[in-house]
Amino acid sequence: MNVLKMSVVMLMISHAVSAQFSLPPLEYSYNALEPYIDAMTMEIHYTKHHQGYVNNLNKAVEGTRLAEMPLDEMLINAEARGTAIRNNGGGHYNHSLFWSILSPEPDKTPNGNLATAIQATFGSLDSLKKALNIAATKRFGSGWAWLYVTPDKKLAVSSSPNQDNPLMDAAGSERGIPILGIDVWEHAYYLKYQNKRGDYLGAIWNVLDWERVSENYDKAMSSPLLLKIEKDSWTALKDFHKVMAQTYHPMEEGNFTPIRTRSGELVEKAELLASSPIPSSFNTTAIKTAINDLIMGSKKLHKLALKKGNDSKVKDSLDALHDVFHTIQGLCSH
Ligand code: MN3
């Protein structure tokens, strides 16, 4: 085989391997949710809309390290990763969840831990349904309504635009693991209900399987993803990280200009980190001590930079500060 043929074959193999995301099998037929959701809507929604998100997501991750990453983890930084990942990754995740919580023979009430949590948080299942319907009705344009588990393991209701969801950085203060999502894009209901979103929202409870939602709740409550979301929501830590990355990496390549001009910013970000609230899972003595070390280390570095200390001294000081920062990162991961 000549080199050209060989590389074409290799390309085909790598192409086949890299299409990592695919439509999850539907557990019921297109007409199984009639009369509440019609067969034509189901078929178009699944084979065209959802398939479209899958195809575009595969294109977006192809050849990048994201091709190896689980989707839920990828979505934690969806906004930072750009619109292709945010819209299509969100579209794939959201619809996969949606199909899985619908059933022609649904359990009409939650069970186990979820039943208890709903009672404690909303008073009753009816109040929760009402809260979800309000969130879904008020969502202007396309989007979703959510029931999700927050990083401090509470239940909460929200809505999001487009294909966003509570996993994402884009969700701001309303973050967590979604366990129930209602699609309120017109493509989810227009053929049968036209503009009457309220009628669709009234009907959907007839095919909503609370057994699945109860399982999702138990999984979410013990998921390591909650800690990752909580850490990602710690914006003061992210802000410090940004300046650290933008000064440390150039220094590694011999460019000392960023650290010499921005050392004061590191002091400022370290002080902001110390004075802003620490998320509850990370509010430990070890982390507070490390944040103090970060302030002292960055002040020392800043002094050195102002005195125009030589490169090797600046490097030692920044290396030490970088180590302290990674200590904090490490402490946050377990
Ligand atoms: Mn949809």
Coordinates of C-alpha atoms and ligand atoms in Angstrom, one line a residue:
M1 CA 0.0 0.0 0.0
N2 CA 1.4 3.4 -0.9
V3 CA 1.7 6.2 1.6
L4 CA -1.2 8.2 0.2
K5 CA -3.6 5.2 0.3
M6 CA -2.4 4.4 3.8
S7 CA -3.1 7.9 5.1
V8 CA -6.5 7.9 3.5
V9 CA -7.3 4.6 5.3
M10 CA -5.9 6.0 8.6
L11 CA -8.1 9.1 8.1
M12 CA -11.2 7.0 7.6
I13 CA -10.4 5.0 10.8
S14 CA -9.7 8.1 12.9
H15 CA -12.9 9.6 11.5
A16 CA -15.0 6.6 12.5
V17 CA -13.5 6.6 16.0
S18 CA -13.9 10.3 16.6
A19 CA -17.7 10.3 16.1
Q20 CA -18.0 9.7 19.8
F21 CA -21.5 11.0 20.4
S22 CA -24.6 9.3 19.1
L23 CA -28.4 9.3 19.5
P24 CA -29.4 7.3 22.6
P25 CA -31.9 4.6 21.6
L26 CA -35.5 5.6 22.2
E27 CA -37.1 3.2 24.6
Y28 CA -40.6 3.5 23.0
S29 CA -42.1 4.1 19.6
Y30 CA -42.8 7.5 18.1
N31 CA -46.6 7.1 18.7
A32 CA -46.3 5.7 22.2
L33 CA -46.8 9.0 23.9
E34 CA -50.1 9.8 22.0
P35 CA -52.3 11.6 22.6
Y36 CA -50.1 13.9 24.7
I37 CA -47.2 14.0 22.4
D38 CA -47.9 13.2 18.8
A39 CA -45.9 10.7 16.7
M40 CA -44.9 13.2 14.0
T41 CA -43.5 15.6 16.6
M42 CA -41.6 12.8 18.3
E43 CA -40.1 11.5 15.0
I44 CA -38.9 14.9 13.8
H45 CA -37.8 16.0 17.3
Y46 CA -35.6 12.8 17.7
T47 CA -34.4 12.1 14.2
K48 CA -33.9 15.7 13.0
H49 CA -33.4 18.1 15.9
H50 CA -31.6 15.8 18.3
Q51 CA -29.6 14.2 15.5
G52 CA -28.6 17.6 14.3
Y53 CA -27.2 18.5 17.8
V54 CA -25.3 15.2 17.8
N55 CA -23.8 15.7 14.4
N56 CA -22.7 19.3 15.1
L57 CA -21.3 18.3 18.5
N58 CA -19.2 15.6 16.9
K59 CA -17.9 18.2 14.4
A60 CA -17.1 20.6 17.1
V61 CA -15.0 18.1 19.2
E62 CA -13.4 16.3 16.3
G63 CA -9.6 16.2 16.7
T64 CA -9.7 18.1 20.0
R65 CA -9.1 16.7 23.5
L66 CA -12.8 17.3 24.1
A67 CA -13.5 14.1 22.1
E68 CA -12.3 12.1 25.1
M69 CA -14.3 14.1 27.7
P70 CA -17.6 13.0 29.2
L71 CA -20.3 15.4 28.0
D72 CA -21.5 16.5 31.5
E73 CA -18.0 17.5 32.4
M74 CA -17.5 19.3 29.2
L75 CA -20.7 21.4 29.8
I76 CA -19.5 22.7 33.2
N77 CA -17.4 25.1 31.1
A78 CA -19.8 25.4 28.2
E79 CA -19.8 29.2 27.9
A80 CA -16.0 29.3 28.0
R81 CA -15.8 26.7 25.3
G82 CA -17.9 28.7 22.9
T83 CA -21.3 28.5 21.2
A84 CA -20.8 25.3 19.2
I85 CA -20.2 23.3 22.3
R86 CA -22.7 25.2 24.4
N87 CA -25.6 24.9 21.9
N88 CA -24.9 21.4 20.5
G89 CA -23.5 19.8 23.6
G90 CA -26.4 21.3 25.6
G91 CA -28.8 20.1 22.9
H92 CA -27.5 16.5 23.0
Y93 CA -27.4 16.4 26.8
N94 CA -30.9 18.0 27.3
H95 CA -32.7 15.8 24.8
S96 CA -31.1 12.6 26.0
L97 CA -32.4 13.5 29.5
F98 CA -35.8 14.4 28.1
W99 CA -36.4 11.1 26.2
S100 CA -35.3 9.1 29.3
I101 CA -37.9 10.7 31.7
L102 CA -40.9 10.2 29.3
S103 CA -42.7 6.9 29.2
P104 CA -46.0 5.5 27.9
E105 CA -46.4 3.8 31.3
P106 CA -45.0 6.3 33.7
D107 CA -44.9 6.2 37.5
K108 CA -47.1 9.2 38.4
T109 CA -45.5 10.0 41.7
P110 CA -41.9 10.2 42.9
N111 CA -40.6 7.6 45.3
G112 CA -37.9 7.1 48.0
N113 CA -35.5 10.0 48.7
L114 CA -36.9 12.2 46.0
A115 CA -40.4 12.0 47.4
T116 CA -39.1 13.1 50.8
A117 CA -37.1 15.9 49.3
I118 CA -40.0 17.3 47.3
Q119 CA -42.2 17.2 50.3
A120 CA -39.6 19.1 52.3
T121 CA -38.7 21.7 49.6
F122 CA -42.0 22.3 47.8
G123 CA -44.6 21.0 50.3
S124 CA -46.2 18.7 47.7
L125 CA -45.8 17.3 44.2
D126 CA -48.5 19.6 42.9
S127 CA -46.6 22.7 44.1
L128 CA -43.5 21.5 42.4
K129 CA -45.4 20.9 39.1
K130 CA -46.9 24.4 39.5
A131 CA -43.4 25.9 40.0
L132 CA -42.1 24.0 36.9
N133 CA -45.0 25.1 34.8
I134 CA -44.5 28.7 35.8
A135 CA -40.8 28.5 35.0
A136 CA -41.6 26.9 31.6
T137 CA -44.4 29.4 30.8
K138 CA -42.3 32.5 31.7
R139 CA -39.3 31.4 29.6
F140 CA -39.4 33.8 26.7
G141 CA -38.7 32.2 23.3
S142 CA -36.9 28.8 23.2
G143 CA -35.6 27.1 26.3
W144 CA -36.1 24.6 29.1
A145 CA -37.5 24.4 32.6
W146 CA -35.5 22.4 35.1
L147 CA -35.6 20.5 38.4
Y148 CA -32.0 20.1 39.6
V149 CA -29.9 19.2 42.5
T150 CA -27.7 22.1 43.8
P151 CA -24.0 21.7 44.9
D152 CA -25.3 21.8 48.5
K153 CA -27.7 19.0 47.7
K154 CA -30.9 20.9 47.6
L155 CA -33.7 20.7 45.0
A156 CA -34.3 23.8 42.9
V157 CA -36.4 24.9 39.9
S158 CA -35.1 27.2 37.1
S159 CA -35.4 27.8 33.4
S160 CA -32.7 28.5 30.8
P161 CA -32.7 29.9 27.3
N162 CA -31.8 28.0 24.1
Q163 CA -30.0 24.7 25.0
D164 CA -28.4 25.9 28.2
N165 CA -28.8 23.9 31.4
P166 CA -27.9 24.1 35.1
L167 CA -24.6 22.3 34.6
M168 CA -23.2 25.2 32.7
D169 CA -21.1 28.2 33.8
A170 CA -23.7 30.2 31.8
A171 CA -26.3 29.3 34.4
G172 CA -24.8 31.7 36.9
S173 CA -26.2 31.3 40.4
E174 CA -28.6 28.5 39.2
R175 CA -26.3 25.6 38.9
G176 CA -26.4 22.0 39.7
I177 CA -27.3 18.6 38.1
P178 CA -30.6 18.5 36.2
I179 CA -32.8 15.6 37.0
L180 CA -35.9 16.7 35.1
G181 CA -36.1 18.9 32.1
I182 CA -39.1 20.1 30.0
D183 CA -38.4 21.2 26.4
V184 CA -40.3 24.4 25.7
W185 CA -38.9 25.0 22.2
E186 CA -41.8 25.3 19.7
H187 CA -40.4 22.2 17.9
A188 CA -41.4 20.2 21.0
Y189 CA -45.1 21.0 20.7
Y190 CA -46.1 23.2 17.8
L191 CA -47.6 20.6 15.4
K192 CA -50.1 19.5 18.0
Y193 CA -50.5 22.5 20.3
Q194 CA -49.5 25.4 18.0
N195 CA -49.0 28.5 20.1
K196 CA -50.7 27.0 23.2
R197 CA -47.6 26.2 25.3
G198 CA -49.8 26.0 28.4
D199 CA -51.8 23.1 27.0
Y200 CA -48.6 21.2 26.2
L201 CA -47.4 21.9 29.7
G202 CA -50.6 20.6 31.2
A203 CA -50.5 17.4 29.1
I204 CA -46.8 16.4 29.6
W205 CA -47.3 15.3 33.2
N206 CA -49.3 12.3 31.8
V207 CA -46.2 10.9 30.3
L208 CA -43.6 12.1 32.8
D209 CA -42.0 9.1 34.6
W210 CA -41.3 10.0 38.2
E211 CA -39.5 6.7 38.7
R212 CA -36.8 7.8 36.3
V213 CA -36.6 11.2 38.0
S214 CA -36.3 9.5 41.4
E215 CA -33.4 7.5 40.0
N216 CA -31.8 10.6 38.6
Y217 CA -32.1 12.3 42.0
D218 CA -30.2 9.5 43.8
K219 CA -27.5 9.5 41.1
A220 CA -27.1 13.3 41.3
M221 CA -26.9 13.3 45.1
S222 CA -23.8 11.1 45.0
S223 CA -22.2 12.5 41.9
P224 CA -18.7 13.9 42.0
L225 CA -19.9 16.4 39.4
L226 CA -21.6 18.4 42.3
L227 CA -18.1 19.2 43.7
K228 CA -16.8 20.2 40.3
I229 CA -19.8 22.6 39.8
E230 CA -19.3 24.1 43.2
K231 CA -15.6 24.7 42.5
D232 CA -16.4 26.1 39.1
S233 CA -18.9 28.5 40.7
W234 CA -16.1 29.9 42.9
T235 CA -15.5 33.0 40.7
A236 CA -12.9 34.6 42.9
L237 CA -10.7 31.5 42.5
K238 CA -11.3 31.5 38.8
D239 CA -10.3 35.1 38.6
F240 CA -7.0 34.5 40.4
H241 CA -6.4 31.5 38.2
K242 CA -6.8 33.6 35.0
V243 CA -4.1 36.1 36.0
M244 CA -1.9 33.3 37.3
A245 CA -2.2 31.4 33.9
Q246 CA -1.6 34.6 31.9
T247 CA 1.6 35.4 33.8
Y248 CA 3.0 32.0 34.7
H249 CA 2.9 30.3 31.2
P250 CA 4.7 33.2 29.4
M251 CA 7.3 33.1 32.2
E252 CA 7.9 29.4 31.6
E253 CA 8.7 30.3 28.0
G254 CA 11.2 33.0 29.1
N255 CA 8.8 36.0 28.7
F256 CA 8.9 37.9 32.1
T257 CA 7.0 41.0 30.8
P258 CA 3.5 39.8 31.9
I259 CA 4.5 38.9 35.5
R260 CA 6.6 42.1 35.9
T261 CA 3.7 44.3 34.7
R262 CA 0.8 42.4 36.4
S263 CA 2.2 41.3 39.8
G264 CA 0.0 43.9 41.5
E265 CA -3.1 42.2 39.9
L266 CA -2.1 38.9 41.6
V267 CA -2.0 40.6 45.0
E268 CA -5.4 42.2 44.2
K269 CA -7.0 38.9 43.1
A270 CA -5.5 37.0 46.1
E271 CA -7.0 39.6 48.5
L272 CA -10.4 39.4 46.7
L273 CA -10.3 35.6 47.0
A274 CA -9.6 36.0 50.8
S275 CA -12.4 38.4 51.3
S276 CA -15.1 36.7 49.2
P277 CA -17.2 33.9 50.6
I278 CA -15.7 30.4 50.3
P279 CA -18.2 27.7 49.0
S280 CA -19.2 25.5 51.9
S281 CA -17.4 22.3 50.7
F282 CA -14.1 24.2 50.5
N283 CA -14.4 26.2 53.7
T284 CA -11.7 24.4 55.6
T285 CA -8.7 25.4 57.7
A286 CA -6.3 24.0 55.1
I287 CA -7.8 26.1 52.3
K288 CA -8.0 29.2 54.4
T289 CA -4.3 28.8 55.3
A290 CA -3.4 28.3 51.7
I291 CA -5.3 31.4 50.7
N292 CA -3.3 33.4 53.3
D293 CA -0.1 31.9 51.8
L294 CA -1.3 33.1 48.4
I295 CA -1.6 36.7 49.7
M296 CA 1.8 36.6 51.3
G297 CA 3.4 35.0 48.3
S298 CA 1.9 37.4 45.8
K299 CA 2.9 40.4 47.9
K300 CA 6.5 39.1 48.0
L301 CA 6.5 38.6 44.3
H302 CA 5.0 42.1 43.7
K303 CA 7.8 43.7 45.8
L304 CA 10.4 41.8 43.9
A305 CA 8.9 42.9 40.6
L306 CA 8.8 46.6 41.8
K307 CA 12.5 46.4 42.9
K308 CA 13.3 45.0 39.4
G309 CA 14.7 41.8 41.0
N310 CA 16.5 39.5 38.5
D311 CA 14.7 36.9 36.4
S312 CA 15.8 33.9 38.4
K313 CA 14.5 35.4 41.7
V314 CA 11.2 36.4 40.1
K315 CA 10.9 32.9 38.6
D316 CA 11.5 31.2 42.1
S317 CA 8.9 33.4 43.6
L318 CA 6.3 32.8 40.9
D319 CA 7.0 29.1 41.0
A320 CA 6.4 29.0 44.7
L321 CA 3.1 31.0 44.3
H322 CA 2.0 28.6 41.5
D323 CA 2.6 25.7 43.9
V324 CA 0.4 27.3 46.5
F325 CA -2.3 27.8 44.0
H326 CA -2.2 24.2 42.9
T327 CA -2.4 23.1 46.6
I328 CA -5.7 24.9 46.7
Q329 CA -6.8 23.3 43.4
G330 CA -5.9 19.9 44.8
L331 CA -7.7 20.5 48.2
C332 CA -10.8 21.4 46.2
S333 CA -10.9 18.1 44.3
H334 CA -11.6 15.8 47.1
Ligands
MN3_1 MN -36.1 20.0 21.6

